[in-house]
Amino acid sequence: MSSRPSTATSLRDLARLRRVRDRIDREYAQPLDVEALARGVHMSAGHLSRQFRLAYGESPYSYLMTRRIERAMALLRRGDLGVTDVCFEVGCASLGTFTTRFTELVGISPGAYRRQQAQATAGMPSCVARQVTRPIRNREAAPSEAELD
């Protein structure tokens, strides 16, 4: 007997993982946690986390936060909301956690981003703006000039 999962099981798990990813993409501003996501696809939280990381290279929580930060970047560029309002608009419950995660992914604080980027994509097609403003995942942001000195 083989200890490897069958192809059918693997395909079924991949379909479940896609449903989780799609749910995160749709409901990023809602309170979501790994346990609730796992229940929605009839998996344990641990199994979901392991399989999601294998399939997408990051945990479900990290993926959720990346989606939230992407949306926050768009709202901050728009310029009509403050950082606190944006934090809650994208589903974060803690301004501190939001600011920390934003800074990790983008490389600068949300306030600094808002000041610098408010007009950066003016006149740019939205498909191009989304691509050039996409946050870098997994703490890969380049160090700021202040950090290099």
PDB file of C-alpha atoms in Angstrom:
ATOM      1  CA  MET A   1       0.000   0.000   0.000  1.00  0.00           C
ATOM      2  CA  SER A   2       1.161   3.506  -0.793  1.00  0.00           C
ATOM      3  CA  SER A   3       1.154   6.217   1.868  1.00  0.00           C
ATOM      4  CA  ARG A   4       0.794   8.916  -0.794  1.00  0.00           C
ATOM      5  CA  PRO A   5      -2.653  10.441  -1.279  1.00  0.00           C
ATOM      6  CA  SER A   6      -4.477   9.452  -4.426  1.00  0.00           C
ATOM      7  CA  THR A   7      -4.716  11.820  -7.360  1.00  0.00           C
ATOM      8  CA  ALA A   8      -8.462  12.164  -6.775  1.00  0.00           C
ATOM      9  CA  THR A   9      -7.855  13.251  -3.169  1.00  0.00           C
ATOM     10  CA  SER A  10      -5.210  15.742  -4.280  1.00  0.00           C
ATOM     11  CA  LEU A  11      -7.511  17.231  -6.907  1.00  0.00           C
ATOM     12  CA  ARG A  12     -10.332  17.446  -4.366  1.00  0.00           C
ATOM     13  CA  ASP A  13      -8.016  19.270  -1.936  1.00  0.00           C
ATOM     14  CA  LEU A  14      -6.884  21.672  -4.677  1.00  0.00           C
ATOM     15  CA  ALA A  15     -10.507  22.484  -5.484  1.00  0.00           C
ATOM     16  CA  ARG A  16     -11.128  23.183  -1.801  1.00  0.00           C
ATOM     17  CA  LEU A  17      -8.046  25.385  -1.612  1.00  0.00           C
ATOM     18  CA  ARG A  18      -9.234  27.375  -4.625  1.00  0.00           C
ATOM     19  CA  ARG A  19     -12.590  27.881  -2.898  1.00  0.00           C
ATOM     20  CA  VAL A  20     -10.787  29.167   0.202  1.00  0.00           C
ATOM     21  CA  ARG A  21      -8.616  31.512  -1.859  1.00  0.00           C
ATOM     22  CA  ASP A  22     -11.660  32.761  -3.783  1.00  0.00           C
ATOM     23  CA  ARG A  23     -13.546  33.335  -0.532  1.00  0.00           C
ATOM     24  CA  ILE A  24     -10.637  35.350   0.854  1.00  0.00           C
ATOM     25  CA  ASP A  25     -10.528  37.405  -2.360  1.00  0.00           C
ATOM     26  CA  ARG A  26     -14.278  38.120  -2.113  1.00  0.00           C
ATOM     27  CA  GLU A  27     -14.660  38.545   1.643  1.00  0.00           C
ATOM     28  CA  TYR A  28     -11.301  40.077   2.641  1.00  0.00           C
ATOM     29  CA  ALA A  29     -13.045  42.855   4.590  1.00  0.00           C
ATOM     30  CA  GLN A  30     -15.076  40.382   6.679  1.00  0.00           C
ATOM     31  CA  PRO A  31     -13.810  38.808   9.887  1.00  0.00           C
ATOM     32  CA  LEU A  32     -12.132  35.636   8.601  1.00  0.00           C
ATOM     33  CA  ASP A  33     -10.015  33.153  10.492  1.00  0.00           C
ATOM     34  CA  VAL A  34      -8.402  29.892   9.493  1.00  0.00           C
ATOM     35  CA  GLU A  35     -10.856  27.823  11.540  1.00  0.00           C
ATOM     36  CA  ALA A  36     -13.874  29.369   9.783  1.00  0.00           C
ATOM     37  CA  LEU A  37     -12.234  28.989   6.369  1.00  0.00           C
ATOM     38  CA  ALA A  38     -11.425  25.347   7.134  1.00  0.00           C
ATOM     39  CA  ARG A  39     -14.967  24.600   8.324  1.00  0.00           C
ATOM     40  CA  GLY A  40     -16.284  26.033   5.065  1.00  0.00           C
ATOM     41  CA  VAL A  41     -14.421  23.379   3.061  1.00  0.00           C
ATOM     42  CA  HIS A  42     -14.677  20.538   5.599  1.00  0.00           C
ATOM     43  CA  MET A  43     -10.982  20.448   6.491  1.00  0.00           C
ATOM     44  CA  SER A  44      -9.157  20.853   9.766  1.00  0.00           C
ATOM     45  CA  ALA A  45      -7.463  24.200  10.295  1.00  0.00           C
ATOM     46  CA  GLY A  46      -4.035  22.563  10.452  1.00  0.00           C
ATOM     47  CA  HIS A  47      -4.545  20.593   7.244  1.00  0.00           C
ATOM     48  CA  LEU A  48      -5.881  23.668   5.452  1.00  0.00           C
ATOM     49  CA  SER A  49      -2.905  25.749   6.553  1.00  0.00           C
ATOM     50  CA  ARG A  50      -0.367  23.127   5.473  1.00  0.00           C
ATOM     51  CA  GLN A  51      -2.009  22.460   2.117  1.00  0.00           C
ATOM     52  CA  PHE A  52      -2.608  26.152   1.387  1.00  0.00           C
ATOM     53  CA  ARG A  53       1.056  26.920   2.050  1.00  0.00           C
ATOM     54  CA  LEU A  54       2.144  24.067  -0.219  1.00  0.00           C
ATOM     55  CA  ALA A  55      -0.171  25.216  -3.011  1.00  0.00           C
ATOM     56  CA  TYR A  56       0.262  29.004  -2.779  1.00  0.00           C
ATOM     57  CA  GLY A  57       3.530  29.558  -0.938  1.00  0.00           C
ATOM     58  CA  GLU A  58       2.027  31.338   2.073  1.00  0.00           C
ATOM     59  CA  SER A  59      -0.438  30.716   4.866  1.00  0.00           C
ATOM     60  CA  PRO A  60      -4.130  31.565   4.507  1.00  0.00           C
ATOM     61  CA  TYR A  61      -3.674  34.392   7.036  1.00  0.00           C
ATOM     62  CA  SER A  62      -0.750  35.850   5.101  1.00  0.00           C
ATOM     63  CA  TYR A  63      -2.752  35.655   1.863  1.00  0.00           C
ATOM     64  CA  LEU A  64      -5.692  37.401   3.562  1.00  0.00           C
ATOM     65  CA  MET A  65      -3.475  40.180   4.880  1.00  0.00           C
ATOM     66  CA  THR A  66      -1.911  40.649   1.445  1.00  0.00           C
ATOM     67  CA  ARG A  67      -5.379  41.074  -0.087  1.00  0.00           C
ATOM     68  CA  ARG A  68      -6.276  43.584   2.634  1.00  0.00           C
ATOM     69  CA  ILE A  69      -3.082  45.544   2.096  1.00  0.00           C
ATOM     70  CA  GLU A  70      -3.642  45.615  -1.683  1.00  0.00           C
ATOM     71  CA  ARG A  71      -7.083  47.106  -1.140  1.00  0.00           C
ATOM     72  CA  ALA A  72      -5.728  49.503   1.491  1.00  0.00           C
ATOM     73  CA  MET A  73      -3.119  50.729  -0.987  1.00  0.00           C
ATOM     74  CA  ALA A  74      -5.856  51.554  -3.492  1.00  0.00           C
ATOM     75  CA  LEU A  75      -7.914  53.385  -0.852  1.00  0.00           C
ATOM     76  CA  LEU A  76      -4.892  55.334   0.366  1.00  0.00           C
ATOM     77  CA  ARG A  77      -3.996  56.372  -3.191  1.00  0.00           C
ATOM     78  CA  ARG A  78      -7.538  57.644  -3.628  1.00  0.00           C
ATOM     79  CA  GLY A  79      -6.780  60.030  -0.787  1.00  0.00           C
ATOM     80  CA  ASP A  80     -10.237  60.656   0.650  1.00  0.00           C
ATOM     81  CA  LEU A  81      -9.879  58.375   3.705  1.00  0.00           C
ATOM     82  CA  GLY A  82      -7.481  58.541   6.614  1.00  0.00           C
ATOM     83  CA  VAL A  83      -5.275  55.627   7.623  1.00  0.00           C
ATOM     84  CA  THR A  84      -7.571  54.584  10.498  1.00  0.00           C
ATOM     85  CA  ASP A  85     -10.625  54.588   8.242  1.00  0.00           C
ATOM     86  CA  VAL A  86      -8.783  52.527   5.635  1.00  0.00           C
ATOM     87  CA  CYS A  87      -7.661  50.061   8.310  1.00  0.00           C
ATOM     88  CA  PHE A  88     -11.237  49.307   9.329  1.00  0.00           C
ATOM     89  CA  GLU A  89     -12.576  49.490   5.758  1.00  0.00           C
ATOM     90  CA  VAL A  90     -10.354  46.576   4.687  1.00  0.00           C
ATOM     91  CA  GLY A  91     -11.323  44.422   7.668  1.00  0.00           C
ATOM     92  CA  CYS A  92      -8.453  44.932  10.089  1.00  0.00           C
ATOM     93  CA  ALA A  93      -9.478  45.259  13.717  1.00  0.00           C
ATOM     94  CA  SER A  94      -6.184  46.657  14.991  1.00  0.00           C
ATOM     95  CA  LEU A  95      -4.512  49.776  13.636  1.00  0.00           C
ATOM     96  CA  GLY A  96      -1.180  48.573  15.049  1.00  0.00           C
ATOM     97  CA  THR A  97      -1.347  45.212  13.286  1.00  0.00           C
ATOM     98  CA  PHE A  98      -2.484  46.887  10.077  1.00  0.00           C
ATOM     99  CA  THR A  99       0.367  49.400  10.191  1.00  0.00           C
ATOM    100  CA  THR A 100       2.949  46.715  10.965  1.00  0.00           C
ATOM    101  CA  ARG A 101       1.806  44.397   8.192  1.00  0.00           C
ATOM    102  CA  PHE A 102       1.451  47.270   5.703  1.00  0.00           C
ATOM    103  CA  THR A 103       4.990  48.423   6.460  1.00  0.00           C
ATOM    104  CA  GLU A 104       6.341  44.852   6.111  1.00  0.00           C
ATOM    105  CA  LEU A 105       4.711  44.358   2.706  1.00  0.00           C
ATOM    106  CA  VAL A 106       5.038  47.816   1.191  1.00  0.00           C
ATOM    107  CA  GLY A 107       8.230  49.062   2.827  1.00  0.00           C
ATOM    108  CA  ILE A 108       6.783  52.295   4.213  1.00  0.00           C
ATOM    109  CA  SER A 109       4.034  53.170   6.683  1.00  0.00           C
ATOM    110  CA  PRO A 110       0.457  53.661   5.474  1.00  0.00           C
ATOM    111  CA  GLY A 111       0.644  57.391   6.236  1.00  0.00           C
ATOM    112  CA  ALA A 112       3.850  57.821   4.260  1.00  0.00           C
ATOM    113  CA  TYR A 113       2.387  55.767   1.405  1.00  0.00           C
ATOM    114  CA  ARG A 114      -0.732  57.933   1.356  1.00  0.00           C
ATOM    115  CA  ARG A 115       1.362  61.108   1.141  1.00  0.00           C
ATOM    116  CA  GLN A 116       3.703  59.735  -1.550  1.00  0.00           C
ATOM    117  CA  GLN A 117       1.267  57.848  -3.731  1.00  0.00           C
ATOM    118  CA  ALA A 118      -1.895  59.945  -3.739  1.00  0.00           C
ATOM    119  CA  GLN A 119      -1.290  61.104  -7.329  1.00  0.00           C
ATOM    120  CA  ALA A 120       1.223  58.471  -8.480  1.00  0.00           C
ATOM    121  CA  THR A 121      -1.256  56.558 -10.643  1.00  0.00           C
ATOM    122  CA  ALA A 122      -3.260  59.521 -11.940  1.00  0.00           C
ATOM    123  CA  GLY A 123      -3.964  59.031 -15.630  1.00  0.00           C
ATOM    124  CA  MET A 124      -2.667  55.462 -15.586  1.00  0.00           C
ATOM    125  CA  PRO A 125      -5.008  52.694 -16.839  1.00  0.00           C
ATOM    126  CA  SER A 126      -6.358  50.756 -13.859  1.00  0.00           C
ATOM    127  CA  CYS A 127      -4.932  47.441 -15.104  1.00  0.00           C
ATOM    128  CA  VAL A 128      -1.439  48.963 -15.175  1.00  0.00           C
ATOM    129  CA  ALA A 129      -1.939  50.765 -11.851  1.00  0.00           C
ATOM    130  CA  ARG A 130      -2.881  47.474 -10.151  1.00  0.00           C
ATOM    131  CA  GLN A 131       0.245  45.797 -11.473  1.00  0.00           C
ATOM    132  CA  VAL A 132       2.731  48.507 -10.527  1.00  0.00           C
ATOM    133  CA  THR A 133       1.232  49.058  -7.079  1.00  0.00           C
ATOM    134  CA  ARG A 134       0.873  45.400  -6.084  1.00  0.00           C
ATOM    135  CA  PRO A 135       2.480  44.784  -2.674  1.00  0.00           C
ATOM    136  CA  ILE A 136       5.452  42.487  -2.386  1.00  0.00           C
ATOM    137  CA  ARG A 137       4.677  39.363  -0.384  1.00  0.00           C
ATOM    138  CA  ASN A 138       6.616  37.614   2.337  1.00  0.00           C
ATOM    139  CA  ARG A 139       8.532  40.627   3.652  1.00  0.00           C
ATOM    140  CA  GLU A 140      10.438  41.149   0.418  1.00  0.00           C
ATOM    141  CA  ALA A 141      10.097  44.928   0.381  1.00  0.00           C
ATOM    142  CA  ALA A 142      13.331  46.667  -0.439  1.00  0.00           C
ATOM    143  CA  PRO A 143      14.820  48.561   2.503  1.00  0.00           C
ATOM    144  CA  SER A 144      14.139  52.276   2.527  1.00  0.00           C
ATOM    145  CA  GLU A 145      17.021  54.712   2.052  1.00  0.00           C
ATOM    146  CA  ALA A 146      16.859  55.581   5.759  1.00  0.00           C
ATOM    147  CA  GLU A 147      17.448  51.916   6.636  1.00  0.00           C
ATOM    148  CA  LEU A 148      20.462  51.765   4.333  1.00  0.00           C
ATOM    149  CA  ASP A 149      22.274  54.714   5.990  1.00  0.00           C
TER     150      ASP A 149
END
